[in-house]
Coordinates of C-alpha atoms (C1' of nucleotides) in Angstrom, one line a residue:
Chain A
X1 CA -66.1 127.3 -10.7
X2 CA -65.5 125.1 -7.7
X3 CA -62.8 125.1 -5.0
X4 CA -61.6 121.7 -6.2
X5 CA -62.2 121.5 -9.9
X6 CA -63.1 118.1 -11.3
X7 CA -61.9 116.8 -14.6
X8 CA -63.9 115.1 -17.2
X9 CA -63.1 111.5 -17.5
X10 CA -62.8 110.1 -21.1
X11 CA -62.1 106.4 -20.6
X12 CA -61.8 103.8 -18.0
X13 CA -58.1 103.3 -18.6
X14 CA -57.0 106.5 -16.9
X15 CA -58.7 105.7 -13.6
X16 CA -60.4 102.2 -13.7
X17 CA -61.7 102.4 -10.1
X18 CA -64.1 105.2 -11.0
X19 CA -65.8 103.2 -13.8
X20 CA -68.2 100.4 -14.0
X21 CA -69.6 98.4 -16.8
X22 CA -72.7 96.5 -17.9
X23 CA -72.8 93.8 -20.5
X24 CA -74.4 95.2 -23.6
X25 CA -73.7 94.2 -27.2
X26 CA -73.7 96.8 -29.9
X27 CA -76.7 95.2 -31.5
X28 CA -78.6 96.1 -28.4
X29 CA -77.3 99.7 -28.0
X30 CA -75.5 102.2 -30.1
X31 CA -74.7 105.0 -27.8
X32 CA -73.8 107.5 -30.5
X33 CA -77.0 106.8 -32.5
X34 CA -79.3 107.0 -29.5
X35 CA -77.8 110.0 -27.7
X36 CA -77.5 112.2 -30.8
X37 CA -80.8 111.3 -32.4
X38 CA -82.9 114.0 -30.8
X39 CA -84.6 111.9 -28.2
X40 CA -82.8 113.7 -25.4
X41 CA -81.0 117.1 -25.7
X42 CA -78.8 116.8 -22.7
X43 CA -75.9 114.6 -23.9
X44 CA -72.8 115.8 -25.7
X45 CA -69.8 113.9 -27.0
X46 CA -67.2 115.2 -24.6
X47 CA -64.5 113.3 -26.5
X48 CA -64.7 110.8 -29.3
X49 CA -66.9 107.9 -28.2
X50 CA -67.5 109.4 -24.7
X51 CA -70.9 110.9 -23.9
X52 CA -71.4 113.2 -20.9
X53 CA -74.7 114.4 -19.6
X54 CA -77.1 114.7 -16.7
X55 CA -79.3 111.8 -15.7
X56 CA -81.3 111.4 -12.5
X57 CA -79.6 114.6 -11.0
X58 CA -76.2 113.2 -11.5
X59 CA -73.5 113.8 -14.2
X60 CA -72.4 110.8 -16.1
X61 CA -69.9 109.9 -18.8
X62 CA -70.8 106.9 -20.9
X63 CA -68.7 104.9 -23.4
X64 CA -69.0 101.5 -25.0
X65 CA -66.5 99.1 -26.3
X66 CA -67.2 95.7 -27.8
X67 CA -69.8 94.1 -25.6
X68 CA -69.8 96.5 -22.7
X69 CA -71.4 99.8 -21.7
X70 CA -69.0 101.7 -19.4
X71 CA -70.0 104.5 -17.1
X72 CA -68.7 106.8 -14.5
X73 CA -70.7 109.1 -12.2
X74 CA -69.3 112.4 -10.9
X75 CA -69.8 113.5 -7.3
X76 CA -71.5 116.7 -6.3
X77 CA -69.4 119.7 -5.6
X78 CA -70.7 120.1 -2.0
X79 CA -70.4 116.4 -1.3
X80 CA -68.1 116.9 1.6
X81 CA -70.6 119.1 3.3
X82 CA -73.3 116.6 2.8
X83 CA -71.1 113.9 4.2
X84 CA -70.5 115.9 7.4
X85 CA -74.1 116.5 7.8
X86 CA -74.9 112.9 7.8
X87 CA -72.9 111.9 10.8
X88 CA -74.6 108.6 10.9
X89 CA -72.9 106.9 8.0
X90 CA -70.3 109.1 6.3
X91 CA -68.8 106.2 4.4
X92 CA -71.7 105.8 2.0
X93 CA -73.0 109.3 1.9
X94 CA -70.9 110.4 -1.0
X95 CA -72.0 108.1 -3.7
X96 CA -74.9 106.1 -4.8
X97 CA -74.1 102.5 -4.5
X98 CA -73.2 100.6 -7.6
X99 CA -76.4 98.6 -7.6
X100 CA -78.3 101.8 -7.8
X101 CA -76.3 103.4 -10.6
X102 CA -76.5 100.1 -12.6
X103 CA -80.3 100.2 -12.1
X104 CA -80.6 103.8 -13.2
X105 CA -78.7 103.1 -16.4
X106 CA -80.5 99.9 -17.2
X107 CA -83.8 101.6 -16.7
X108 CA -82.8 104.7 -18.8
X109 CA -81.8 102.6 -21.7
X110 CA -84.5 100.0 -21.1
X111 CA -81.9 97.2 -21.4
X112 CA -84.3 94.6 -20.4
X113 CA -86.1 95.1 -23.8
X114 CA -84.4 92.8 -26.3
X115 CA -83.8 94.9 -29.4
X116 CA -82.4 92.2 -31.6
X117 CA -85.6 90.2 -31.5
X118 CA -87.6 93.3 -32.3
X119 CA -85.4 94.2 -35.3
X120 CA -85.9 90.7 -36.6
X121 CA -89.7 91.0 -36.3
X122 CA -89.8 94.5 -37.9
X123 CA -87.5 93.3 -40.7
X124 CA -89.7 90.3 -41.4
X125 CA -92.8 92.5 -41.6
X126 CA -91.2 95.4 -43.6
X127 CA -88.7 95.3 -46.5
X128 CA -87.9 99.0 -46.1
X129 CA -87.1 98.5 -42.5
X130 CA -84.8 95.7 -43.5
X131 CA -82.8 98.1 -45.7
X132 CA -82.0 100.6 -43.0
X133 CA -81.7 98.2 -40.1
X134 CA -78.2 97.1 -41.1
X135 CA -76.9 100.7 -41.2
X136 CA -78.5 101.6 -37.9
X137 CA -78.3 98.8 -35.3
X138 CA -78.8 99.4 -31.6
X139 CA -81.3 102.2 -31.9
X140 CA -83.6 102.0 -28.9
X141 CA -86.0 104.3 -27.1
X142 CA -84.8 106.0 -23.9
X143 CA -87.0 106.0 -20.8
X144 CA -86.7 109.6 -19.8
X145 CA -88.1 111.6 -16.9
X146 CA -91.6 112.8 -17.8
X147 CA -91.1 116.4 -16.7
X148 CA -87.9 116.9 -18.6
X149 CA -89.3 115.2 -21.6
X150 CA -92.5 117.2 -21.7
X151 CA -90.8 120.6 -21.3
X152 CA -88.0 119.7 -23.7
X153 CA -90.4 118.7 -26.4
X154 CA -92.6 121.8 -25.9
X155 CA -89.5 123.6 -27.1
X156 CA -89.2 121.6 -30.3
X157 CA -92.1 123.0 -32.2
X158 CA -91.2 124.8 -35.4
X159 CA -87.6 124.8 -34.3
X160 CA -84.3 123.1 -35.0
X161 CA -82.1 120.9 -32.9
X162 CA -79.2 123.2 -32.4
X163 CA -81.4 125.9 -31.0
X164 CA -83.5 123.5 -28.9
X165 CA -80.3 122.1 -27.3
X166 CA -79.1 125.6 -26.5
X167 CA -82.5 126.7 -25.1
X168 CA -82.7 123.7 -22.8
X169 CA -79.1 124.3 -21.7
X170 CA -80.1 127.8 -20.7
X171 CA -83.3 126.6 -19.0
X172 CA -81.3 124.3 -16.8
X173 CA -78.7 126.9 -16.1
X174 CA -81.2 129.5 -15.0
X175 CA -83.8 127.3 -13.2
X176 CA -82.0 124.1 -12.3
X177 CA -79.8 123.2 -9.4
X178 CA -76.1 123.2 -10.1
X179 CA -74.6 119.7 -9.8
X180 CA -70.9 120.1 -10.4
X181 CA -68.3 121.5 -12.7
X182 CA -66.2 119.5 -15.1
X183 CA -63.2 121.2 -16.6
X184 CA -64.7 124.5 -15.5
X185 CA -67.9 123.8 -17.2
X186 CA -71.0 123.8 -15.0
X187 CA -73.6 121.1 -15.1
X188 CA -77.2 121.7 -13.9
X189 CA -80.1 119.5 -13.1
X190 CA -83.3 119.8 -15.2
X191 CA -85.4 122.1 -13.1
X192 CA -88.3 120.6 -11.1
X193 CA -91.8 121.7 -12.0
X194 CA -92.0 124.1 -9.1
X195 CA -89.1 126.1 -10.5
X196 CA -91.1 127.0 -13.6
X197 CA -94.4 128.1 -12.0
X198 CA -93.2 131.5 -10.7
X199 CA -94.9 134.6 -11.8
X200 CA -91.8 135.8 -13.7
X201 CA -91.1 132.5 -15.3
X202 CA -92.4 133.5 -18.7
X203 CA -90.5 136.7 -18.8
X204 CA -87.3 135.0 -17.8
X205 CA -87.8 132.4 -20.4
X206 CA -88.3 135.0 -23.1
X207 CA -85.1 136.7 -22.0
X208 CA -83.5 133.3 -22.5
X209 CA -84.6 133.2 -26.1
X210 CA -87.6 130.9 -25.8
X211 CA -89.7 133.2 -28.0
X212 CA -93.4 132.3 -28.0
X213 CA -92.7 129.0 -26.3
X214 CA -92.0 130.8 -23.1
X215 CA -95.7 131.1 -22.6
X216 CA -96.2 127.4 -23.3
X217 CA -93.6 126.3 -20.9
X218 CA -94.8 128.4 -18.0
X219 CA -98.4 127.8 -18.9
X220 CA -97.9 124.0 -18.9
X221 CA -96.0 124.1 -15.6
X222 CA -98.8 126.0 -14.0
X223 CA -101.5 123.7 -15.4
X224 CA -99.7 120.6 -14.1
X225 CA -98.9 122.2 -10.7
X226 CA -102.5 123.1 -10.3
X227 CA -103.8 119.9 -11.7
X228 CA -102.4 116.4 -11.7
X229 CA -99.0 117.4 -10.3
X230 CA -95.6 115.9 -11.1
X231 CA -96.8 112.6 -9.5
X232 CA -99.9 112.6 -11.7
X233 CA -97.8 113.2 -14.7
X234 CA -95.6 110.3 -13.8
X235 CA -98.6 108.1 -13.1
X236 CA -99.6 108.4 -16.7
X237 CA -97.0 105.7 -17.2
X238 CA -99.6 103.2 -16.1
X239 CA -102.5 104.8 -17.9
X240 CA -103.6 103.7 -21.4
X241 CA -102.0 105.5 -24.3
X242 CA -105.2 107.2 -25.3
X243 CA -105.7 108.7 -21.9
X244 CA -102.1 109.9 -21.5
X245 CA -102.3 111.5 -24.9
X246 CA -105.6 113.2 -24.1
X247 CA -104.3 114.6 -20.8
X248 CA -101.1 115.9 -22.5
X249 CA -102.9 117.5 -25.4
X250 CA -104.9 119.6 -22.9
X251 CA -101.7 121.5 -22.0
X252 CA -100.7 124.7 -23.7
X253 CA -98.1 124.1 -26.4
X254 CA -98.8 120.4 -26.6
X255 CA -100.3 119.1 -29.7
X256 CA -100.5 115.6 -31.2
X257 CA -96.8 115.4 -32.1
X258 CA -95.4 116.6 -28.8
X259 CA -97.8 114.5 -26.9
X260 CA -96.7 111.4 -28.8
X261 CA -93.0 112.2 -28.2
X262 CA -93.7 112.4 -24.4
X263 CA -95.8 109.3 -24.5
X264 CA -93.1 107.3 -26.4
X265 CA -90.0 108.7 -24.7
X266 CA -91.1 109.0 -21.1
X267 CA -94.5 107.3 -20.5
X268 CA -93.9 103.8 -21.6
X269 CA -96.2 104.1 -24.7
X270 CA -94.2 102.1 -27.2
X271 CA -97.1 102.2 -29.7
X272 CA -97.0 106.0 -29.9
X273 CA -95.7 107.2 -33.3
X274 CA -94.7 110.9 -33.4
X275 CA -95.5 112.1 -36.9
X276 CA -93.4 115.1 -37.8
X277 CA -93.0 116.6 -41.3
X278 CA -90.1 114.2 -42.0
X279 CA -92.1 111.1 -41.1
X280 CA -95.1 112.4 -43.0
X281 CA -92.9 112.8 -46.0
X282 CA -91.5 109.3 -45.7
X283 CA -94.9 107.7 -45.1
X284 CA -96.2 109.2 -48.4
X285 CA -93.1 108.8 -50.5
X286 CA -91.6 105.5 -49.4
X287 CA -94.6 103.7 -48.0
X288 CA -97.2 105.2 -50.3
X289 CA -99.7 105.9 -47.6
X290 CA -102.7 107.2 -49.4
X291 CA -104.0 110.3 -47.8
X292 CA -106.7 112.8 -48.8
X293 CA -105.3 116.1 -47.8
X294 CA -102.2 118.0 -48.8
X295 CA -101.4 119.0 -45.2
X296 CA -101.0 117.1 -42.0
X297 CA -104.5 117.3 -40.6
X298 CA -105.4 115.6 -37.4
X299 CA -107.0 112.9 -39.4
X300 CA -104.0 112.3 -41.6
X301 CA -101.8 112.3 -38.5
X302 CA -104.0 109.5 -36.9
X303 CA -103.9 107.5 -40.2
X304 CA -100.2 107.6 -40.5
X305 CA -99.8 106.4 -36.9
X306 CA -102.3 103.7 -37.5
X307 CA -100.5 102.6 -40.6
X308 CA -97.2 102.2 -38.9
X309 CA -98.8 100.4 -35.9
X310 CA -100.4 98.0 -38.4
X311 CA -97.1 97.5 -40.1
X312 CA -94.8 97.2 -37.1
X313 CA -97.0 96.2 -34.3
X314 CA -97.3 97.3 -30.7
X315 CA -93.8 98.7 -30.5
X316 CA -94.2 100.8 -33.6
X317 CA -92.7 103.9 -31.9
X318 CA -89.5 101.9 -31.3
X319 CA -89.3 100.9 -34.9
X320 CA -89.8 104.4 -36.1
X321 CA -87.0 105.6 -33.9
X322 CA -84.7 103.5 -36.2
Chain B
dG1 C1' -113.4 118.8 -40.1
dC2 C1' -110.1 121.3 -43.0
dT3 C1' -107.3 125.7 -44.6
dA4 C1' -104.6 129.7 -43.7
dG5 C1' -101.6 132.8 -40.9
dA6 C1' -99.1 134.1 -37.1
dC7 C1' -95.7 133.1 -33.9
dC8 C1' -89.8 133.9 -31.5
dT9 C1' -85.3 133.2 -33.1
dG10 C1' -81.3 132.1 -35.7
dG11 C1' -78.7 129.4 -39.3
Chain C
dC1 C1' -87.6 127.7 -43.4
dA2 C1' -86.9 124.8 -39.1
dG3 C1' -88.7 117.9 -36.1
dG4 C1' -95.7 122.5 -34.4
dT5 C1' -99.4 124.7 -32.0
dC6 C1' -103.2 127.9 -31.7
dT7 C1' -106.8 130.7 -33.6
dA8 C1' -110.0 132.4 -36.5
dG9 C1' -112.9 131.5 -40.7

DNA sequence: GCTAGACCTGG
DNA sequence: CAGGTCTAG
């Protein structure tokens, strides 16, 4: 795989100097619940309690104990080459400095958002939330890259998680830059928009088992490339929820549900409540939301979102993640 | 506006 | 059928 194969690192004890930690109580973050809940499809439990995945074009392993979140970042396979090329300052060419990795992780998990206080408020407003909150502490919303989030969730329609995960893995392998190998397993970055706009992208995606979503992925990539661009997509972070939603829904393969997922999980729209068939079921059965139709019509979708926003407030999407 | 059906693929 | 979306009536 690589001339000098790297090993996966499970725990800080083996090689403490390669790990760092951030203070982070379990009530604020439960790695296992957050990384396996279907928000992101790029993390796997590489050994019990250790989660390995790609974030910000780097491969990381995360683990938590007590009140700390531990992490280690792996170097790129052609790091030495890079180092030589930068004759100016070889010493710091190899790794991101620790302030930077700390920042990336804090941003990804949105650790500045105090979850305990939010749980208290949701529990006070909603008896049903109170019942599940004790069993699922530390569930927070990730702040993902908008491009990765958008194309990942286009793949979720009428699909199940095991296949979605496999599809995205193949997408990255085929279109993304290879970052490094760990225990002979290659890791790839999520491809940039430009990698998905080629004339043969749709056919290649079909060959990777994307089915009818191949057209959606390549079509949305084109539409964004010719329209607002990656920057414009990212700038939706500062746009109002309604506008971000409207722009996203104009893309092929993006309906209300996918748009809300992208809004909530990558565009800072904490009020977005993605309503899938499961949530719809819960809303009717447990919350007794009165709705006219027997199916999830656009109007019913809107009403359910409004109901939960009324119940939980401006971070309804976060509460729903629990 | 709302109701069907089709749509890739795999468990 | 599966954590939808699109299209035609």
